[in-house]
Amino acid sequence: MATEDTELRTEVFDVRVIRYATQRDRVEAALSRQHGVVGVDANPIAQTATVTFDPAETSVGDLRDWIRDCGFHCAGLSVPDHMCEPMADDHTHRSPHDTAPGGHQHGGDAMSMAAMAADMRNRFIIALIFALIITMYSHIGMDILGLDLPVPFGLRSDVWQLLLSLPVVFWSASLFFVGAVAALRARTLDMMVLVAVGIGTGWAYSVAVTVTGGNSDVFYEAATMLAAFVLLGHWFEMRARGGANDAIRTLLNLAPAMALVERDGQTVEIPTGEVIVGDRLVIRPGSKIPVDAMVEDGDSEVDESMVTGESLPVHKGPGASIIGATINRNGVLHARATGVGSDTALAQIVKLVQEAQSSKAPGQRLADRAAFWLVLVALIGGLVTFGAWMAFGDVAVDEALLYAITVVVITCPDALGLATPTAIMVGSGLGARRGVLFKNATALETAARIDVVVMDKTGTLTRGKPEVTDLLFAHDRNDDDVIAVAASVERLSEHPIAEAFVAFADARSNPAVGAASDFESVPGQGAIATVDGQRVAVGSKALMDGEGVDLGELAEGWNGLATEGRTVMCVAVDGTIAAVFGVADAPRATSVEAVQTLRSMGVKVVMLTGDNAATAARIAEQLAITDVIADVRPGDKASKVAELQDGGATVAMVGDGVNDAPALAQADIGIAIGAGTDVAIDTADLVLMRSDPLDVALALTIGRGTRRKMRQNLTWAIGYNSIALPIAAGVFVPAFGFGLRPEIAALTMSGSSIIVALNAVLLKRLHLPVAEAEVA
């Protein structure tokens, strides 16, 4: 039990050698028995266990040791900043390179899965070789195939088969028996138990017949072929499961191994893991940026696509933040390291994705319970099948036993256990590659059910900063001259509207003018200064009134811009109106496309804003949004989302600000724009790294695709077991003469698991919404 005054902690452990989906139960049962643990979610695809525990009662180090004591290999916490070593509260020091994404943990998960697949392959090859030899000496080889092979050393055929079976049973199939014992000790049932029962029963019965010299048939070939086919199926399955986690391995391998750092007046190359905060980095053209940093000198274009999904290079100059693992395209950059190791954006992204992949979707919990009971059904079904054939069928003991073993083997629920976690692994990884980060499996599943998307206007549908949208000039004024003198005044102001006008002016070729002097800021109205001997006033109509300036011919234009919801500013030169210009928060480049794409998916788009109705209507018209909720106070956004939910809608809320956090929490799924505040991102279930509203449609598409694969896999797994069980039990033998042998049952069972894993991997081919700019 957790103490009342202690905050629970959650960590993701890298628990290796979870060979089967149903072994999840054993991991969860084992970890749940550790003192201080309050919750465990194991994932056989990610090879992880997410553990929630009371740090006052246990520690990361204790949990690591417990995992190993329970028979599993704990290679490290899958999250980059904890390498399965005790944390600071365990008084253990770690060197910087232990936590760097470029360090020794790279590919650790891939190595584990590859080693497990190789082990399965080797066991399968040995089992197959001996099983084939045994089959040639069995009744299948002798009676059906007509082989007449001499038995070596003058042994009886069954004794020779027994000797040949020993390497299969005691090495190739040993992992099943070890796993079964561990499962029973953990008071749970999994696939290991079923396979061990199937192989062990058939082999033990045959040994008993051989030792006693009985006249019954032996089926060493069935037991060894059963082992071979199960190993074959799970070798292929592991390879498919390994492909499901490509996204994490790709992310982990993004960071460069080495970094150029200025130390003691010299540029030296050091391992990325040894970079510390405050180091001055030298980033050459074409090289990867080693860690998060702030540019101090130089200008360049940086390719951030591998981390944020942004397709176009982003300009970086002094004062700009750069992300570790992105690529510097042209100029040389000198930057100061701001985030290293587990504090880099890349490490945080990896952590977020791994937590999502290690979490369980609501549907998975039902599948887990079903898998446990299916194991029990298989064992009971095997006993019932044996008893029924012995009681009501005119068959020998060995034939009844074959039916029972076939039932036990064919009903293995491994496909059911793999159905949803494989799809979640691929879906969350697919999103990560495009800068769409699902925080948990529930968010991924919920995204598929969204039918209303509520978008905050400022910073989400719009850029979140003012831009000059309209300029009207007096007929006797030179446009470029007016812009030049106004910009000269605005350069001395720090107001956002002044910055917007300067940016607009800099984008045009304007004549050079003298610097402004005698600058005077008028709070809430604008600014006045002298430029080339002229008194220039730039500001609101109130400033013009104070200066005695009549808008004259531009009065109608001023009224028109104000009616359209723009902020209207005026420029007067020597007491005469020269121009008026409109400023507005312009829509993002992909906002229109995002709205259209969501509509084409059958999703209703609602714009939510605190702006007045006129401003909201202007933006809504530009974006073709028909549902607008305007004049909403920050504290009321959550209640507006709740109203939509009360009407039966499943709502996604998209926002970027502190005032969006309550609404993000209220929505069925909260989506934070990546450029937003930490509060919004922390509250959200889903983060869009590119700050692109089109990625909302992309997230929903991934959610729908993932749910579709989950349903397909669950339908297949349940349907397979429903059909396979009566066939295996021999129900159709009396009427149609149609039945299965254990080795064929093993092949079909393994094939079912492979189909589920491969079907989930096919999610990578999902057609995703792409911005027109990306296509171009």
XYZ file of C-alpha atoms in Angstrom, residues 208-584:
377
model
C 6.130 -45.084 -20.815
C 5.166 -47.343 -23.745
C 8.831 -47.778 -24.728
C 10.013 -48.568 -21.213
C 7.226 -51.076 -20.531
C 7.472 -52.625 -24.010
C 3.748 -52.075 -24.619
C 2.055 -52.649 -27.950
C 0.537 -49.160 -28.256
C 1.785 -46.728 -30.862
C 4.345 -44.142 -29.786
C 4.305 -40.641 -31.193
C 7.727 -39.182 -30.651
C 7.334 -37.692 -34.146
C 4.206 -35.812 -33.037
C 5.906 -34.409 -29.900
C 9.077 -33.362 -31.721
C 7.256 -31.970 -34.776
C 4.979 -30.088 -32.387
C 8.050 -28.493 -30.782
C 9.589 -27.716 -34.181
C 6.473 -26.047 -35.582
C 5.838 -23.958 -32.447
C 9.442 -22.783 -32.547
C 9.152 -22.028 -36.279
C 5.995 -20.008 -35.814
C 7.419 -17.977 -32.997
C 10.685 -17.387 -34.788
C 8.711 -15.763 -37.611
C 6.446 -14.018 -35.109
C 9.411 -12.472 -33.293
C 10.790 -11.175 -36.544
C 7.432 -9.549 -37.288
C 7.201 -8.189 -33.739
C 10.688 -6.718 -34.138
C 9.483 -4.830 -37.210
C 6.681 -3.322 -35.146
C 9.191 -1.376 -33.031
C 11.188 0.187 -35.868
C 10.161 3.705 -34.834
C 11.840 3.536 -31.414
C 15.047 2.071 -32.816
C 15.089 4.766 -35.499
C 14.665 7.510 -32.892
C 17.332 6.050 -30.612
C 19.824 5.936 -33.457
C 19.251 9.525 -34.594
C 21.713 11.225 -32.254
C 25.322 11.403 -33.526
C 27.984 9.486 -31.648
C 30.444 12.413 -31.535
C 30.258 16.187 -31.026
C 32.607 19.117 -31.747
C 33.093 21.262 -28.641
C 35.208 24.360 -27.950
C 37.315 23.771 -24.847
C 40.378 25.689 -23.678
C 40.376 27.688 -26.886
C 40.451 24.590 -29.104
C 37.834 22.629 -31.004
C 37.853 19.002 -29.870
C 35.743 15.997 -30.795
C 34.183 14.167 -27.859
C 31.455 11.506 -27.444
C 28.007 13.062 -27.445
C 27.342 11.536 -24.031
C 30.154 13.663 -22.548
C 28.672 17.005 -23.636
C 27.513 19.007 -20.622
C 25.151 21.956 -20.337
C 27.012 25.172 -21.155
C 29.465 23.620 -23.629
C 29.954 25.704 -26.773
C 29.319 23.513 -29.808
C 30.646 23.868 -33.338
C 28.142 22.475 -35.843
C 29.434 22.181 -39.375
C 27.334 22.069 -42.554
C 25.850 18.628 -43.185
C 26.455 17.367 -39.647
C 23.938 16.336 -37.035
C 23.346 18.586 -34.049
C 24.464 16.499 -31.041
C 22.272 17.940 -28.242
C 19.675 20.663 -27.682
C 21.310 24.075 -27.836
C 20.884 27.827 -28.372
C 22.561 29.414 -31.391
C 25.044 32.166 -30.492
C 26.724 32.796 -33.851
C 25.991 31.883 -37.463
C 22.996 31.391 -39.725
C 21.814 28.191 -41.346
C 18.865 26.080 -42.403
C 18.183 23.079 -40.177
C 16.326 19.940 -41.236
C 14.106 18.973 -38.286
C 12.008 16.389 -40.128
C 13.462 13.392 -38.316
C 12.348 14.743 -34.911
C 9.348 17.023 -35.487
C 8.122 15.765 -38.846
C 8.502 19.280 -40.326
C 9.219 18.718 -44.009
C 10.819 22.090 -44.810
C 14.182 23.260 -43.384
C 13.876 25.863 -40.617
C 16.066 28.986 -40.560
C 18.233 29.327 -37.446
C 20.172 32.376 -36.344
C 21.478 33.867 -33.083
C 19.014 33.287 -30.258
C 17.255 30.384 -31.997
C 16.811 27.021 -30.295
C 18.066 23.925 -32.099
C 17.135 20.323 -31.409
C 19.590 17.485 -30.941
C 19.693 14.884 -33.779
C 18.485 17.381 -36.410
C 20.712 18.169 -39.393
C 22.511 21.456 -40.070
C 22.200 22.013 -43.823
C 24.530 24.866 -44.875
C 26.136 27.470 -42.599
C 28.406 26.886 -39.609
C 26.625 27.328 -36.270
C 28.169 28.058 -32.888
C 25.715 27.111 -30.156
C 25.577 26.726 -26.380
C 24.328 23.344 -25.093
C 21.075 23.709 -23.142
C 19.847 20.132 -22.837
C 21.859 16.905 -22.755
C 21.169 13.235 -22.115
C 17.665 12.590 -20.846
C 16.841 16.317 -20.967
C 17.017 16.555 -24.771
C 13.869 16.835 -26.860
C 14.789 13.554 -28.562
C 15.040 11.692 -25.256
C 11.703 13.105 -24.148
C 10.092 12.055 -27.431
C 11.506 8.530 -27.074
C 10.228 8.392 -23.491
C 6.767 9.571 -24.567
C 6.532 7.052 -27.393
C 7.783 4.174 -25.241
C 5.301 4.998 -22.496
C 2.526 4.987 -25.102
C 3.683 1.672 -26.533
C 3.997 0.131 -23.086
C 0.510 1.185 -22.000
C -2.645 -0.844 -22.524
C -5.683 0.185 -24.513
C -9.048 -0.474 -22.827
C -9.741 -3.268 -25.315
C -6.459 -4.961 -24.414
C -7.510 -5.532 -20.811
C -10.530 -7.501 -21.974
C -8.339 -9.505 -24.366
C -5.912 -10.257 -21.515
C -8.693 -11.697 -19.358
C -10.022 -13.667 -22.311
C -6.532 -15.079 -23.019
C -6.162 -16.288 -19.429
C -9.522 -18.061 -19.489
C -8.784 -19.471 -22.928
C -5.699 -21.224 -21.509
C -7.913 -22.721 -18.826
C -10.477 -23.732 -21.466
C -7.702 -25.404 -23.489
C -6.518 -27.492 -20.529
C -10.035 -28.464 -19.467
C -10.959 -29.021 -23.116
C -8.054 -31.424 -23.509
C -9.192 -33.454 -20.496
C -12.818 -33.443 -21.648
C -11.769 -34.480 -25.166
C -9.706 -37.390 -23.834
C -12.497 -38.499 -21.523
C -15.155 -38.202 -24.225
C -13.224 -40.273 -26.745
C -12.416 -42.921 -24.166
C -16.035 -43.060 -22.962
C -17.961 -42.741 -26.190
C -15.472 -43.371 -29.015
C -14.204 -46.726 -30.154
C -10.534 -45.657 -30.110
C -7.323 -46.652 -28.366
C -5.753 -44.644 -25.558
C -3.030 -43.259 -27.820
C -5.551 -41.918 -30.353
C -7.672 -40.276 -27.662
C -4.513 -38.761 -26.221
C -3.598 -37.332 -29.643
C -6.985 -35.572 -29.860
C -6.509 -34.163 -26.358
C -2.997 -32.877 -27.131
C -4.260 -31.332 -30.369
C -6.970 -29.432 -28.468
C -4.448 -28.117 -25.943
C -2.017 -26.966 -28.628
C -4.404 -25.450 -31.150
C -6.224 -23.334 -28.556
C -3.131 -21.383 -27.473
C -4.271 -17.737 -27.145
C -0.999 -16.176 -28.284
C -2.685 -14.511 -31.263
C -5.271 -13.019 -28.911
C -2.511 -11.644 -26.688
C -0.713 -10.108 -29.670
C -3.816 -8.647 -31.327
C -3.863 -5.168 -29.798
C -0.310 -4.456 -28.491
C 1.214 -5.079 -31.935
C -1.209 -2.643 -33.559
C -0.588 -0.061 -30.822
C 3.171 -0.426 -31.243
C 2.994 0.190 -34.984
C 0.386 2.968 -34.728
C 2.229 4.994 -32.092
C 5.502 4.523 -33.980
C 3.853 5.650 -37.206
C 2.716 8.818 -35.458
C 6.146 9.450 -33.907
C 7.774 9.460 -37.340
C 5.426 12.270 -38.384
C 5.756 14.303 -35.189
C 2.430 13.079 -33.768
C 3.073 11.801 -30.237
C 0.380 9.738 -28.507
C 0.995 9.673 -24.764
C -0.803 6.393 -24.163
C -2.691 3.613 -25.876
C -6.026 4.981 -24.662
C -5.399 8.185 -26.627
C -4.639 6.136 -29.731
C -7.862 4.175 -29.366
C -9.944 7.258 -28.492
C -8.642 9.145 -31.543
C -10.473 6.606 -33.705
C -13.848 7.547 -32.179
C -13.631 11.331 -32.489
C -16.522 12.940 -34.365
C -16.088 16.579 -33.240
C -12.818 18.525 -33.209
C -12.824 21.791 -31.265
C -9.959 24.068 -32.280
C -8.766 27.087 -30.368
C -8.326 29.954 -32.806
C -5.258 31.837 -31.646
C -2.061 29.850 -32.020
C -3.819 26.790 -33.367
C -5.754 27.742 -36.482
C -3.819 30.998 -36.637
C -0.129 31.734 -36.201
C -0.675 33.405 -32.847
C 1.071 36.643 -33.790
C -0.114 39.733 -35.718
C 0.654 40.212 -39.399
C -0.035 43.129 -41.739
C -2.916 42.045 -43.959
C -4.033 45.281 -45.680
C -2.479 48.656 -46.620
C -4.426 51.661 -47.949
C -2.581 54.824 -49.044
C -3.627 58.428 -49.591
C -3.679 59.152 -53.348
C -0.875 61.706 -53.179
C 1.572 59.521 -51.272
C 4.355 57.254 -52.521
C 3.688 53.797 -51.081
C 7.315 52.807 -50.533
C 8.176 56.139 -48.909
C 5.301 55.858 -46.447
C 6.243 52.288 -45.518
C 9.889 53.275 -45.066
C 9.287 56.205 -42.713
C 6.645 54.292 -40.713
C 8.980 51.328 -40.329
C 11.743 53.648 -39.125
C 9.473 54.738 -36.268
C 8.216 51.241 -35.486
C 11.759 49.852 -35.199
C 12.092 51.734 -31.926
C 8.914 50.199 -30.482
C 8.636 46.780 -28.820
C 4.898 46.423 -29.375
C 3.870 43.225 -31.274
C 2.036 45.298 -33.899
C 5.165 47.394 -34.442
C 7.218 44.214 -34.874
C 4.665 42.946 -37.405
C 4.914 46.139 -39.434
C 8.724 46.074 -39.413
C 8.684 42.451 -40.605
C 6.290 43.449 -43.393
C 8.477 46.395 -44.400
C 11.677 44.330 -44.377
C 10.090 41.902 -46.813
C 9.729 44.751 -49.359
C 12.380 46.797 -51.173
C 12.027 50.194 -49.597
C 14.133 53.314 -50.072
C 16.691 53.982 -47.376
C 15.646 56.613 -44.850
C 17.338 58.143 -41.852
C 16.989 56.724 -38.387
C 14.113 57.998 -36.307
C 14.857 60.504 -33.575
C 12.917 62.211 -30.805
C 11.001 58.967 -30.348
C 7.926 59.184 -28.119
C 5.775 56.223 -27.174
C 2.121 56.945 -26.435
C 0.874 54.043 -24.276
C -2.112 52.246 -25.760
C -2.107 54.424 -28.879
C 1.175 54.234 -30.808
C 4.389 56.184 -31.304
C 5.663 59.486 -32.705
C 9.155 60.312 -33.977
C 11.077 62.505 -36.413
C 12.353 60.864 -39.635
C 14.337 62.939 -42.170
C 12.890 66.130 -40.664
C 9.297 64.900 -40.876
C 7.036 64.313 -37.864
C 5.704 60.794 -38.302
C 2.907 59.354 -36.157
C 2.018 55.654 -36.295
C -0.853 54.353 -34.210
C -4.558 54.099 -33.527
C -7.325 56.490 -34.522
C -7.145 57.865 -30.979
C -3.529 58.901 -31.643
C -4.598 60.578 -34.889
C -7.345 62.452 -33.042
C -4.809 63.582 -30.458
C -2.541 64.808 -33.238
C -5.433 66.558 -34.989
C -5.154 64.343 -38.068
C -8.286 63.907 -40.197
C -8.571 60.489 -41.887
C -10.209 62.151 -44.889
C -10.339 59.890 -47.925
C -9.105 56.906 -45.862
C -11.951 57.094 -43.296
C -14.118 54.691 -45.278
C -11.225 52.233 -45.614
C -10.542 52.452 -41.879
C -14.186 51.648 -41.105
C -14.171 48.704 -43.543
C -11.088 47.117 -42.020
C -12.416 47.609 -38.482
C -15.742 46.014 -39.448
C -13.887 42.970 -40.755
C -12.328 42.460 -37.327
C -8.854 43.766 -38.035
C -6.806 45.976 -35.757
C -6.461 49.197 -37.799
C -3.446 51.501 -37.482
C -2.787 54.829 -39.143
C 0.318 56.598 -40.478
C 0.426 60.399 -40.517
C 3.284 62.524 -41.881
C 3.501 66.157 -40.773
C -0.099 66.142 -39.564
C -1.574 64.640 -42.746
C -2.947 61.143 -43.117
C -0.691 59.030 -45.346
C -1.929 55.450 -44.898
C -3.968 53.038 -42.831
C -3.090 49.399 -42.424
C -4.913 46.387 -41.030
C -3.266 43.919 -38.683
C -4.641 40.500 -37.897
